[in-house]
Amino acid sequence: EKKIRRIDSAKDKSRAREKDSDRLKVEENVFDVPTLKILYTLSNKGVIKAMGGSISTGKEANVFYAEGPDKELAIKIYRIASSTFRAMDAYIMKDPRFTNIRNKKRDIIFAWTRKELQNLKRAKSAGVRVPEPILAEKNILIMEFMGEKEAPYPLLKNTHLENEEAKSIFDIIVEYMRLLYKKANLVHADLSEYNILIDPNNLTPIFIDMGQSVTLEHPNAREFLYRDVQNILRFFSRYGIKDKPEDLFKKIQAE
Ligand code: ATP
Ligand code: MN
């Protein structure tokens, strides 16, 4: 009961932080009754010790900070009510792992959440630094919090870098794209400075947001990889990196 109150007060806290009325609506949409029930259950099981504030409000999901039994957690909650799930449809319906799900919005969102968990696991096994995936339950994904003392690590987009630092981060990103492709059989498919965090302790990248990542069997996998390559090169061009997209695209796929 104490835990329930903690979740409720976290809910209030996150509401209080969001002054803007559109955002307020979004926050209300995220904590629907089924979602709250799962959070209570996870809290009773000891998976979540306390909910914290809102880290991010995205198009389809909200991310919250939470305390786990032994480490900090990030809880990504896909909104059932207000998500633009049509985009999800295109990614998931052609993925052989998810062809037999019923074509219903809720089921697509649940499958999407499980897919993100699986993609993170595969990426981690391939040696790509990602938040450690912990569990997926319906529309809720629990993973390792990448940050310190409740402050998430910055996005690549918001990091100020010297050219040399940028070059070494770029090289690791390319290596991660190659490991994803070669070892995990995956293409991130939404890779950009918005979905890469930077660990300020060692200036290394962390890939996040892998719900839309596809296996190489996906008919558009190479097209998505090419787009990822273009996004990364566009961002790093300001640091003097001038690789050609065609060359990098080939390098990632080379033996
Ligand atoms: P959508 O496409 O549905 O809008 P999103 O872009 O909102 O998804 P993410 O990119 O996964 O979802 O996460 C949103 C933000 O939350 C990130 O930019 C990052 O700042 C923060 N975040 C996500 N995962 C973690 C994590 N494991 N640790 C710390 N911060 C995280
Ligand atoms: Mn994102």
GROMACS .gro file of C-alpha atoms and ligand atoms in nm:
model
  287
    1GLU     CA    1   0.000   0.000   0.000
    2LYS     CA    2   0.290   0.227   0.081
    3LYS     CA    3   0.436   0.139  -0.257
    4ILE     CA    4   0.109   0.218  -0.428
    5ARG     CA    5   0.112   0.558  -0.267
    6ARG     CA    6   0.466   0.607  -0.391
    7ILE     CA    7   0.362   0.530  -0.746
    8ASP     CA    8   0.067   0.766  -0.713
    9SER     CA    9   0.287   1.043  -0.583
   10ALA     CA   10   0.534   0.984  -0.865
   11LYS     CA   11   0.241   1.020  -1.099
   12ASP     CA   12   0.149   1.349  -0.933
   13LYS     CA   13   0.509   1.466  -0.937
   14SER     CA   14   0.539   1.400  -1.306
   15ARG     CA   15   0.212   1.580  -1.364
   16ALA     CA   16   0.320   1.876  -1.159
   17ARG     CA   17   0.636   1.906  -1.366
   18GLU     CA   18   0.449   1.925  -1.690
   19LYS     CA   19   0.295   2.269  -1.697
   20ASP     CA   20   0.196   2.267  -2.059
   21SER     CA   21  -0.159   2.142  -2.097
   22ASP     CA   22  -0.092   1.919  -2.400
   23ARG     CA   23   0.176   1.741  -2.206
   24LEU     CA   24  -0.058   1.708  -1.912
   25LYS     CA   25  -0.302   1.521  -2.132
   26VAL     CA   26  -0.024   1.290  -2.244
   27GLU     CA   27   0.071   1.216  -1.883
   28GLU     CA   28  -0.287   1.129  -1.804
   29ASN     CA   29  -0.301   0.900  -2.102
   30VAL     CA   30   0.003   0.704  -1.994
   31PHE     CA   31  -0.120   0.596  -1.649
   32ASP     CA   32  -0.437   0.416  -1.748
   33VAL     CA   33  -0.579   0.153  -1.513
   34PRO     CA   34  -0.419  -0.154  -1.676
   35THR     CA   35  -0.079   0.020  -1.679
   36LEU     CA   36  -0.111   0.117  -1.313
   37LYS     CA   37  -0.203  -0.242  -1.226
   38ILE     CA   38   0.114  -0.374  -1.388
   39LEU     CA   39   0.321  -0.113  -1.204
   40TYR     CA   40   0.162  -0.213  -0.871
   41THR     CA   41   0.230  -0.580  -0.940
   42LEU     CA   42   0.592  -0.510  -1.034
   43SER     CA   43   0.622  -0.302  -0.720
   44ASN     CA   44   0.481  -0.585  -0.505
   45LYS     CA   45   0.724  -0.827  -0.667
   46GLY     CA   46   1.010  -0.596  -0.573
   47VAL     CA   47   1.114  -0.525  -0.932
   48ILE     CA   48   1.040  -0.156  -0.876
   49LYS     CA   49   1.120  -0.007  -0.537
   50ALA     CA   50   1.001   0.347  -0.609
   51MET     CA   51   0.885   0.539  -0.912
   52GLY     CA   52   1.059   0.865  -0.988
   53GLY     CA   53   0.992   1.156  -1.218
   54SER     CA   54   0.941   1.179  -1.591
   55ILE     CA   55   1.254   1.162  -1.808
   56SER     CA   56   1.088   1.204  -2.143
   57THR     CA   57   0.756   1.234  -2.321
   58GLY     CA   58   0.786   1.105  -2.674
   59LYS     CA   59   0.549   1.047  -2.962
   60GLU     CA   60   0.457   0.696  -2.854
   61ALA     CA   61   0.607   0.643  -2.514
   62ASN     CA   62   0.695   0.808  -2.184
   63VAL     CA   63   1.014   0.726  -1.998
   64PHE     CA   64   1.030   0.743  -1.620
   65TYR     CA   65   1.305   0.711  -1.367
   66ALA     CA   66   1.265   0.441  -1.101
   67GLU     CA   67   1.462   0.277  -0.825
   68GLY     CA   68   1.515  -0.096  -0.854
   69PRO     CA   69   1.622  -0.332  -0.579
   70ASP     CA   70   1.988  -0.292  -0.671
   71LYS     CA   71   2.015  -0.028  -0.938
   72GLU     CA   72   1.848   0.267  -1.103
   73LEU     CA   73   1.589   0.183  -1.369
   74ALA     CA   74   1.436   0.346  -1.673
   75ILE     CA   75   1.073   0.254  -1.734
   76LYS     CA   76   0.944   0.309  -2.084
   77ILE     CA   77   0.567   0.305  -2.107
   78TYR     CA   78   0.405   0.292  -2.448
   79ARG     CA   79   0.077   0.481  -2.444
   80ILE     CA   80  -0.220   0.278  -2.558
   81ALA     CA   81  -0.458   0.570  -2.591
   82SER     CA   82  -0.264   0.833  -2.780
   83SER     CA   83   0.003   0.660  -2.977
   84THR     CA   84   0.053   0.695  -3.349
   85PHE     CA   85   0.074   0.323  -3.388
   86ARG     CA   86   0.029   0.319  -3.762
   87ALA     CA   87   0.402   0.370  -3.806
   88MET     CA   88   0.461   0.066  -3.585
   89ASP     CA   89   0.242  -0.141  -3.813
   90ALA     CA   90   0.472  -0.105  -4.111
   91TYR     CA   91   0.773  -0.221  -3.914
   92ILE     CA   92   0.620  -0.507  -3.727
   93MET     CA   93   0.392  -0.672  -3.979
   94LYS     CA   94   0.678  -0.774  -4.208
   95ASP     CA   95   0.896  -0.905  -3.927
   96PRO     CA   96   0.879  -1.289  -3.937
   97ARG     CA   97   0.890  -1.301  -3.557
   98PHE     CA   98   0.558  -1.120  -3.530
   99THR     CA   99   0.343  -1.227  -3.819
  100ASN     CA  100   0.073  -1.409  -3.625
  101ILE     CA  101  -0.039  -1.137  -3.389
  102ARG     CA  102  -0.390  -1.012  -3.418
  103ASN     CA  103  -0.412  -0.682  -3.591
  104LYS     CA  104  -0.527  -0.483  -3.295
  105LYS     CA  105  -0.372  -0.169  -3.162
  106ARG     CA  106  -0.310  -0.303  -2.811
  107ASP     CA  107  -0.158  -0.624  -2.938
  108ILE     CA  108   0.065  -0.436  -3.178
  109ILE     CA  109   0.187  -0.214  -2.895
  110PHE     CA  110   0.252  -0.517  -2.670
  111ALA     CA  111   0.439  -0.695  -2.949
  112TRP     CA  112   0.634  -0.378  -3.014
  113THR     CA  113   0.735  -0.360  -2.647
  114ARG     CA  114   0.848  -0.726  -2.648
  115LYS     CA  115   1.035  -0.661  -2.971
  116GLU     CA  116   1.222  -0.371  -2.814
  117LEU     CA  117   1.323  -0.596  -2.522
  118GLN     CA  118   1.444  -0.868  -2.762
  119ASN     CA  119   1.629  -0.619  -2.980
  120LEU     CA  120   1.810  -0.478  -2.677
  121LYS     CA  121   1.905  -0.831  -2.569
  122ARG     CA  122   2.040  -0.919  -2.911
  123ALA     CA  123   2.232  -0.592  -2.932
  124LYS     CA  124   2.382  -0.647  -2.589
  125SER     CA  125   2.488  -1.004  -2.674
  126ALA     CA  126   2.653  -0.874  -2.990
  127GLY     CA  127   2.868  -0.639  -2.783
  128VAL     CA  128   2.680  -0.316  -2.848
  129ARG     CA  129   2.642  -0.095  -2.542
  130VAL     CA  130   2.271  -0.050  -2.475
  131PRO     CA  131   2.069  -0.021  -2.153
  132GLU     CA  132   2.050  -0.368  -2.002
  133PRO     CA  133   1.700  -0.495  -2.079
  134ILE     CA  134   1.521  -0.627  -1.770
  135LEU     CA  135   1.165  -0.713  -1.862
  136ALA     CA  136   0.871  -0.636  -2.087
  137GLU     CA  137   0.515  -0.666  -1.958
  138LYS     CA  138   0.235  -0.558  -2.192
  139ASN     CA  139   0.317  -0.193  -2.280
  140ILE     CA  140   0.591  -0.152  -2.017
  141LEU     CA  141   0.962  -0.201  -2.078
  142ILE     CA  142   1.201  -0.197  -1.784
  143MET     CA  143   1.569  -0.144  -1.845
  144GLU     CA  144   1.885  -0.022  -1.684
  145PHE     CA  145   1.894   0.354  -1.626
  146MET     CA  146   2.182   0.509  -1.819
  147GLY     CA  147   2.285   0.800  -1.604
  148GLU     CA  148   2.388   0.891  -1.256
  149LYS     CA  149   2.192   1.005  -0.951
  150GLU     CA  150   1.863   1.038  -1.140
  151ALA     CA  151   2.021   1.245  -1.420
  152PRO     CA  152   2.017   1.064  -1.755
  153TYR     CA  153   2.330   1.080  -1.969
  154PRO     CA  154   2.303   1.345  -2.241
  155LEU     CA  155   2.194   1.272  -2.594
  156LEU     CA  156   2.470   1.286  -2.855
  157LYS     CA  157   2.276   1.580  -2.996
  158ASN     CA  158   2.334   1.784  -2.678
  159THR     CA  159   2.696   1.693  -2.620
  160HIS     CA  160   2.972   1.942  -2.691
  161LEU     CA  161   3.269   1.762  -2.844
  162GLU     CA  162   3.614   1.836  -2.976
  163ASN     CA  163   3.680   1.698  -3.326
  164GLU     CA  164   3.903   1.424  -3.189
  165GLU     CA  165   3.645   1.314  -2.934
  166ALA     CA  166   3.377   1.315  -3.202
  167LYS     CA  167   3.595   1.101  -3.429
  168SER     CA  168   3.645   0.837  -3.162
  169ILE     CA  169   3.272   0.831  -3.081
  170PHE     CA  170   3.195   0.807  -3.453
  171ASP     CA  171   3.428   0.507  -3.488
  172ILE     CA  172   3.255   0.325  -3.203
  173ILE     CA  173   2.912   0.403  -3.352
  174VAL     CA  174   3.022   0.253  -3.684
  175GLU     CA  175   3.159  -0.054  -3.504
  176TYR     CA  176   2.825  -0.089  -3.318
  177MET     CA  177   2.633  -0.066  -3.646
  178ARG     CA  178   2.859  -0.340  -3.786
  179LEU     CA  179   2.816  -0.562  -3.476
  180LEU     CA  180   2.440  -0.511  -3.492
  181TYR     CA  181   2.436  -0.607  -3.858
  182LYS     CA  182   2.684  -0.894  -3.850
  183LYS     CA  183   2.629  -1.048  -3.507
  184ALA     CA  184   2.279  -0.948  -3.403
  185ASN     CA  185   2.131  -0.964  -3.753
  186LEU     CA  186   1.971  -0.627  -3.685
  187VAL     CA  187   1.944  -0.278  -3.825
  188HIS     CA  188   1.863  -0.008  -3.569
  189ALA     CA  189   1.638   0.176  -3.817
  190ASP     CA  190   1.606   0.500  -3.620
  191LEU     CA  191   1.968   0.577  -3.549
  192SER     CA  192   2.059   0.942  -3.509
  193GLU     CA  193   2.196   1.188  -3.252
  194TYR     CA  194   1.851   1.163  -3.085
  195ASN     CA  195   1.882   0.792  -3.004
  196ILE     CA  196   2.243   0.777  -2.889
  197LEU     CA  197   2.342   0.871  -2.535
  198ILE     CA  198   2.697   0.968  -2.441
  199ASP     CA  199   2.854   0.832  -2.125
  200PRO     CA  200   3.045   1.138  -2.003
  201ASN     CA  201   3.285   0.924  -1.795
  202ASN     CA  202   3.456   0.779  -2.100
  203LEU     CA  203   3.288   0.963  -2.390
  204THR     CA  204   3.145   0.647  -2.538
  205PRO     CA  205   2.810   0.603  -2.714
  206ILE     CA  206   2.510   0.404  -2.592
  207PHE     CA  207   2.240   0.305  -2.841
  208ILE     CA  208   1.879   0.339  -2.721
  209ASP     CA  209   1.524   0.323  -2.861
  210MET     CA  210   1.527  -0.009  -3.047
  211GLY     CA  211   1.154  -0.079  -3.079
  212GLN     CA  212   1.165  -0.022  -3.454
  213SER     CA  213   1.487  -0.218  -3.514
  214VAL     CA  214   1.440  -0.494  -3.770
  215THR     CA  215   1.614  -0.819  -3.857
  216LEU     CA  216   1.790  -0.847  -4.191
  217GLU     CA  217   1.498  -1.051  -4.328
  218HIS     CA  218   1.286  -0.737  -4.327
  219PRO     CA  219   1.240  -0.630  -4.689
  220ASN     CA  220   1.347  -0.273  -4.606
  221ALA     CA  221   1.637  -0.360  -4.376
  222ARG     CA  222   1.906  -0.228  -4.613
  223GLU     CA  223   1.711   0.086  -4.690
  224PHE     CA  224   1.684   0.152  -4.314
  225LEU     CA  225   2.057   0.087  -4.273
  226TYR     CA  226   2.133   0.335  -4.549
  227ARG     CA  227   1.916   0.595  -4.377
  228ASP     CA  228   2.092   0.530  -4.044
  229VAL     CA  229   2.427   0.578  -4.219
  230GLN     CA  230   2.310   0.905  -4.374
  231ASN     CA  231   2.182   1.036  -4.038
  232ILE     CA  232   2.509   0.957  -3.864
  233LEU     CA  233   2.720   1.112  -4.140
  234ARG     CA  234   2.501   1.421  -4.152
  235PHE     CA  235   2.550   1.472  -3.779
  236PHE     CA  236   2.926   1.409  -3.779
  237SER     CA  237   2.998   1.622  -4.086
  238ARG     CA  238   3.018   1.924  -3.850
  239TYR     CA  239   3.319   1.753  -3.691
  240GLY     CA  240   3.500   1.719  -4.019
  241ILE     CA  241   3.403   1.360  -4.088
  242LYS     CA  242   3.347   1.325  -4.461
  243ASP     CA  243   3.303   0.953  -4.531
  244LYS     CA  244   3.078   0.877  -4.827
  245PRO     CA  245   2.749   0.709  -4.731
  246GLU     CA  246   2.795   0.438  -4.997
  247ASP     CA  247   3.137   0.348  -4.856
  248LEU     CA  248   3.023   0.336  -4.496
  249PHE     CA  249   2.715   0.137  -4.598
  250LYS     CA  250   2.943  -0.121  -4.763
  251LYS     CA  251   3.191  -0.124  -4.476
  252ILE     CA  252   2.919  -0.213  -4.226
  253GLN     CA  253   2.810  -0.507  -4.438
  254ALA     CA  254   3.160  -0.630  -4.527
  255GLU     CA  255   3.287  -0.961  -4.388
  256ATP     P1  256   0.904   0.743  -2.936
  256ATP     O1  257   0.961   0.712  -3.070
  256ATP     O2  258   0.790   0.659  -2.897
  256ATP     O3  259   0.878   0.888  -2.918
  256ATP     P2  260   1.110   0.792  -2.763
  256ATP     O4  261   1.201   0.852  -2.865
  256ATP     O5  262   1.030   0.879  -2.678
  256ATP     O6  263   1.017   0.697  -2.833
  256ATP     P3  264   1.340   0.672  -2.634
  256ATP     O7  265   1.424   0.738  -2.738
  256ATP     O8  266   1.363   0.528  -2.609
  256ATP     O9  267   1.186   0.689  -2.665
  256ATP    O10  268   1.358   0.746  -2.497
  256ATP     C1  269   1.326   0.884  -2.484
  256ATP     C2  270   1.430   0.955  -2.398
  256ATP    O11  271   1.436   0.899  -2.268
  256ATP     C3  272   1.572   0.943  -2.453
  256ATP    O12  273   1.601   1.046  -2.540
  256ATP     C4  274   1.657   0.949  -2.329
  256ATP    O13  275   1.683   1.084  -2.295
  256ATP     C5  276   1.568   0.889  -2.223
  256ATP     N1  277   1.601   0.747  -2.201
  256ATP     C6  278   1.554   0.640  -2.269
  256ATP     N2  279   1.602   0.526  -2.223
  256ATP     C7  280   1.684   0.558  -2.120
  256ATP     C8  281   1.766   0.484  -2.030
  256ATP     N3  282   1.771   0.351  -2.035
  256ATP     N4  283   1.837   0.551  -1.937
  256ATP     C9  284   1.830   0.686  -1.930
  256ATP     N5  285   1.756   0.762  -2.012
  256ATP    C10  286   1.683   0.700  -2.106
  257MN      MN  287   1.399   0.822  -2.925
   0.00000   0.00000   0.00000
